[in-house]
Amino acid sequence: DVKVTQSSRYLVKRTGEKVFLECVQDMDHENMFWYRQDPGLGLRLIYFSYDVKMKEKGDIPEGYSVSREKKERFSLILESASTNQTSMYLCASSPRLAPLVLEFFGPGTRLTVL
Amino acid sequence: QKEVEQNSGPLSVPEGAIASLNCTYSDRGSQSFFWYRQYSGKSPELIMFIYSNGDKEDGRFTAQLNKASQYVSLLIRDSQPSDSATYLCAPLARATNKLIFGTGTLLAVQP
């Protein structure tokens, strides 16, 4: 019954490292999203993608990039990790006909940058 | 003013009571509203969404929307300890067509 998976539940990295967070969905959804969740700030959209090789900036894209080479996979990249990127990262997907009904979230990756 | 305001709680209710979770939003153009439940350490789960003014019922859950007052609420009838979680309100911003998440209300149902 697996729908959206993320490569790691917990990750610890050092400042300046390049970090890859992977998200895979098995529902053939066109739309995929990356959020981060911080106490007192709620979920904030980093990037989203409506199709393979397409990407759009969300509300807080600075310090992040994304890659979508295959429909089922959406990767979030921290080019040079910083301590203020310590957060819970959540991936989500949705179908083309209901792009904004975010029903399926991955389990999350809790990233700590030391 | 925050775009989405929710009382952080905790809102404590006894088992079997009605829990009322409230949310106000600033974007008068918002047309669609989503409620998510998030257990501690888990990812959000979509509970309900509502588009029209009035009430929408789904099992023990009722969403209420008043666009004139820019107010949306979630009622949980016959609250159970398993309902203890953080509830996130998320209006769809008309200008950007993106969900704007509130910071959530922590609900604690006491056995």
GROMACS .gro file of C-alpha atoms in nm:
model
  225
    1ASP     CA    1   0.000   0.000   0.000
    2VAL     CA    2   0.304   0.221  -0.041
    3LYS     CA    3   0.221   0.545  -0.227
    4VAL     CA    4   0.482   0.815  -0.159
    5THR     CA    5   0.820   0.719  -0.022
    6GLN     CA    6   1.117   0.928   0.081
    7SER     CA    7   1.473   0.802   0.080
    8SER     CA    8   1.550   0.863   0.446
    9ARG     CA    9   1.352   0.920   0.765
   10TYR     CA   10   1.643   1.082   0.945
   11LEU     CA   11   1.952   1.246   0.801
   12VAL     CA   12   2.243   1.424   0.965
   13LYS     CA   13   2.477   1.633   0.750
   14ARG     CA   14   2.750   1.887   0.802
   15THR     CA   15   2.744   2.250   0.697
   16GLY     CA   16   2.855   2.290   0.338
   17GLU     CA   17   2.770   1.936   0.229
   18LYS     CA   18   2.557   1.872  -0.079
   19VAL     CA   19   2.242   1.690   0.025
   20PHE     CA   20   1.999   1.491  -0.189
   21LEU     CA   21   1.648   1.411  -0.071
   22GLU     CA   22   1.461   1.166  -0.291
   23CYS     CA   23   1.088   1.121  -0.328
   24VAL     CA   24   0.918   0.845  -0.526
   25GLN     CA   25   0.545   0.799  -0.589
   26ASP     CA   26   0.378   0.494  -0.742
   27MET     CA   27   0.044   0.651  -0.836
   28ASP     CA   28   0.144   0.791  -1.176
   29HIS     CA   29   0.077   1.144  -1.052
   30GLU     CA   30   0.183   1.437  -1.266
   31ASN     CA   31   0.230   1.683  -0.980
   32MET     CA   32   0.491   1.658  -0.709
   33PHE     CA   33   0.579   1.900  -0.430
   34TRP     CA   34   0.847   1.962  -0.171
   35TYR     CA   35   0.759   2.130   0.158
   36ARG     CA   36   0.947   2.199   0.475
   37GLN     CA   37   0.780   2.211   0.814
   38ASP     CA   38   0.912   2.408   1.108
   39PRO     CA   39   0.756   2.473   1.450
   40GLY     CA   40   0.555   2.793   1.450
   41LEU     CA   41   0.586   2.835   1.073
   42GLY     CA   42   0.378   2.554   0.936
   43LEU     CA   43   0.433   2.389   0.600
   44ARG     CA   44   0.603   2.606   0.341
   45LEU     CA   45   0.633   2.520  -0.027
   46ILE     CA   46   0.988   2.500  -0.160
   47TYR     CA   47   0.942   2.374  -0.518
   48PHE     CA   48   0.686   2.189  -0.723
   49SER     CA   49   0.671   2.017  -1.057
   50TYR     CA   50   0.377   1.966  -1.294
   51ASP     CA   51   0.555   1.730  -1.530
   52VAL     CA   52   0.883   1.561  -1.608
   53LYS     CA   53   1.167   1.812  -1.640
   54MET     CA   54   0.937   2.096  -1.530
   55LYS     CA   55   0.983   2.283  -1.206
   56GLU     CA   56   0.836   2.590  -1.043
   57LYS     CA   57   0.959   2.786  -0.743
   58GLY     CA   58   0.748   2.788  -0.434
   59ASP     CA   59   0.758   3.035  -0.151
   60ILE     CA   60   1.106   2.959  -0.017
   61PRO     CA   61   1.328   2.824  -0.298
   62GLU     CA   62   1.650   2.996  -0.188
   63GLY     CA   63   1.926   2.748  -0.116
   64TYR     CA   64   1.744   2.461  -0.287
   65SER     CA   65   1.718   2.311  -0.632
   66VAL     CA   66   1.515   2.021  -0.769
   67SER     CA   67   1.532   1.757  -1.037
   68ARG     CA   68   1.257   1.561  -1.207
   69GLU     CA   69   1.398   1.330  -1.472
   70LYS     CA   70   1.130   1.063  -1.436
   71LYS     CA   71   0.762   1.102  -1.363
   72GLU     CA   72   0.772   0.904  -1.041
   73ARG     CA   73   1.079   1.068  -0.887
   74PHE     CA   74   1.129   1.422  -0.756
   75SER     CA   75   1.458   1.512  -0.591
   76LEU     CA   76   1.534   1.805  -0.364
   77ILE     CA   77   1.895   1.922  -0.357
   78LEU     CA   78   2.062   2.137  -0.097
   79GLU     CA   79   2.367   2.264  -0.283
   80SER     CA   80   2.553   2.366   0.033
   81ALA     CA   81   2.368   2.273   0.348
   82SER     CA   82   2.338   2.532   0.622
   83THR     CA   83   2.215   2.505   0.979
   84ASN     CA   84   1.900   2.703   0.897
   85GLN     CA   85   1.799   2.420   0.665
   86THR     CA   86   1.755   2.189   0.961
   87SER     CA   87   1.390   2.093   0.925
   88MET     CA   88   1.133   1.826   0.843
   89TYR     CA   89   1.104   1.786   0.466
   90LEU     CA   90   0.782   1.651   0.320
   91CYS     CA   91   0.716   1.538  -0.032
   92ALA     CA   92   0.363   1.522  -0.176
   93SER     CA   93   0.199   1.427  -0.504
   94SER     CA   94  -0.133   1.487  -0.673
   95PRO     CA   95  -0.300   1.387  -1.002
   96ARG     CA   96  -0.340   1.621  -1.299
   97LEU     CA   97  -0.716   1.653  -1.259
   98ALA     CA   98  -0.690   1.753  -0.892
   99PRO     CA   99  -0.353   1.922  -0.872
  100LEU     CA  100  -0.419   2.111  -0.556
  101VAL     CA  101  -0.581   1.838  -0.351
  102LEU     CA  102  -0.274   1.718  -0.166
  103GLU     CA  103  -0.395   1.384  -0.042
  104PHE     CA  104  -0.070   1.195  -0.047
  105PHE     CA  105   0.232   1.295   0.157
  106GLY     CA  106   0.547   1.097   0.208
  107PRO     CA  107   0.657   1.002   0.561
  108GLY     CA  108   0.900   1.294   0.581
  109THR     CA  109   1.274   1.331   0.620
  110ARG     CA  110   1.401   1.497   0.935
  111LEU     CA  111   1.725   1.666   0.831
  112THR     CA  112   1.972   1.797   1.084
  113VAL     CA  113   2.260   2.014   0.961
  114LEU     CA  114   2.545   2.047   1.208
  115GLN     CA  115  -0.162   3.964   1.028
  116LYS     CA  116  -0.087   3.601   0.945
  117GLU     CA  117  -0.243   3.463   0.631
  118VAL     CA  118  -0.395   3.175   0.827
  119GLU     CA  119  -0.459   3.191   1.200
  120GLN     CA  120  -0.519   2.892   1.423
  121ASN     CA  121  -0.506   2.871   1.800
  122SER     CA  122  -0.205   2.652   1.872
  123GLY     CA  123  -0.374   2.490   2.171
  124PRO     CA  124  -0.362   2.245   2.323
  125LEU     CA  125  -0.736   2.211   2.304
  126SER     CA  126  -0.832   1.955   2.563
  127VAL     CA  127  -1.170   1.780   2.541
  128PRO     CA  128  -1.308   1.474   2.722
  129GLU     CA  129  -1.374   1.154   2.530
  130GLY     CA  130  -1.715   1.160   2.366
  131ALA     CA  131  -1.738   1.541   2.353
  132ILE     CA  132  -1.745   1.763   2.045
  133ALA     CA  133  -1.412   1.921   1.954
  134SER     CA  134  -1.432   2.252   1.769
  135LEU     CA  135  -1.126   2.365   1.577
  136ASN     CA  136  -1.124   2.713   1.427
  137CYS     CA  137  -0.934   2.888   1.151
  138THR     CA  138  -0.943   3.239   1.012
  139TYR     CA  139  -0.780   3.348   0.688
  140SER     CA  140  -0.689   3.681   0.535
  141ASP     CA  141  -0.725   3.613   0.161
  142ARG     CA  142  -1.082   3.710   0.081
  143GLY     CA  143  -1.043   3.547  -0.260
  144SER     CA  144  -0.985   3.199  -0.119
  145GLN     CA  145  -1.249   2.957  -0.245
  146SER     CA  146  -1.134   2.617  -0.127
  147PHE     CA  147  -1.034   2.505   0.220
  148PHE     CA  148  -0.864   2.188   0.337
  149TRP     CA  149  -0.828   2.026   0.677
  150TYR     CA  150  -0.539   1.793   0.758
  151ARG     CA  151  -0.468   1.580   1.063
  152GLN     CA  152  -0.107   1.528   1.164
  153TYR     CA  153  -0.003   1.284   1.435
  154SER     CA  154   0.320   1.358   1.617
  155GLY     CA  155   0.616   1.259   1.402
  156LYS     CA  156   0.397   1.171   1.104
  157SER     CA  157   0.303   1.344   0.781
  158PRO     CA  158  -0.029   1.525   0.728
  159GLU     CA  159  -0.340   1.332   0.624
  160LEU     CA  160  -0.620   1.501   0.433
  161ILE     CA  161  -0.946   1.479   0.628
  162MET     CA  162  -1.184   1.704   0.440
  163PHE     CA  163  -1.216   1.990   0.201
  164ILE     CA  164  -1.497   2.240   0.156
  165TYR     CA  165  -1.579   2.486  -0.121
  166SER     CA  166  -1.921   2.623  -0.040
  167ASN     CA  167  -2.055   2.826   0.248
  168GLY     CA  168  -2.229   2.617   0.510
  169ASP     CA  169  -2.162   2.272   0.649
  170LYS     CA  170  -2.014   1.960   0.498
  171GLU     CA  171  -2.037   1.637   0.691
  172ASP     CA  172  -1.825   1.323   0.660
  173GLY     CA  173  -1.875   1.068   0.935
  174ARG     CA  174  -1.783   1.222   1.269
  175PHE     CA  175  -1.630   1.526   1.098
  176THR     CA  176  -1.812   1.843   0.993
  177ALA     CA  177  -1.643   2.131   0.815
  178GLN     CA  178  -1.808   2.471   0.837
  179LEU     CA  179  -1.732   2.763   0.610
  180ASN     CA  180  -1.832   3.128   0.636
  181LYS     CA  181  -1.664   3.323   0.358
  182ALA     CA  182  -1.811   3.657   0.465
  183SER     CA  183  -1.642   3.620   0.804
  184GLN     CA  184  -1.336   3.450   0.651
  185TYR     CA  185  -1.377   3.169   0.897
  186VAL     CA  186  -1.361   2.793   0.861
  187SER     CA  187  -1.400   2.534   1.134
  188LEU     CA  188  -1.380   2.161   1.188
  189LEU     CA  189  -1.608   1.985   1.433
  190ILE     CA  190  -1.528   1.637   1.556
  191ARG     CA  191  -1.822   1.461   1.719
  192ASP     CA  192  -1.781   1.182   1.972
  193SER     CA  193  -1.411   1.263   2.010
  194GLN     CA  194  -1.183   0.966   2.068
  195PRO     CA  195  -0.831   0.952   2.214
  196SER     CA  196  -0.718   0.846   1.866
  197ASP     CA  197  -0.826   1.191   1.741
  198SER     CA  198  -0.547   1.347   1.947
  199ALA     CA  199  -0.329   1.516   1.687
  200THR     CA  200  -0.250   1.853   1.534
  201TYR     CA  201  -0.511   1.978   1.286
  202LEU     CA  202  -0.393   2.198   1.002
  203CYS     CA  203  -0.616   2.440   0.814
  204ALA     CA  204  -0.513   2.520   0.455
  205PRO     CA  205  -0.697   2.770   0.236
  206LEU     CA  206  -0.618   2.777  -0.133
  207ALA     CA  207  -0.486   3.123  -0.216
  208ARG     CA  208  -0.667   3.254  -0.521
  209ALA     CA  209  -0.384   3.470  -0.651
  210THR     CA  210  -0.114   3.202  -0.642
  211ASN     CA  211  -0.330   2.888  -0.660
  212LYS     CA  212  -0.129   2.738  -0.376
  213LEU     CA  213  -0.224   2.600  -0.039
  214ILE     CA  214  -0.137   2.822   0.256
  215PHE     CA  215  -0.102   2.611   0.569
  216GLY     CA  216  -0.180   2.728   0.918
  217THR     CA  217   0.048   2.624   1.202
  218GLY     CA  218  -0.217   2.395   1.342
  219THR     CA  219  -0.415   2.333   1.659
  220LEU     CA  220  -0.309   2.055   1.892
  221LEU     CA  221  -0.610   1.854   2.008
  222ALA     CA  222  -0.586   1.635   2.316
  223VAL     CA  223  -0.879   1.402   2.383
  224GLN     CA  224  -0.879   1.286   2.744
  225PRO     CA  225  -1.003   0.928   2.813
   0.00000   0.00000   0.00000
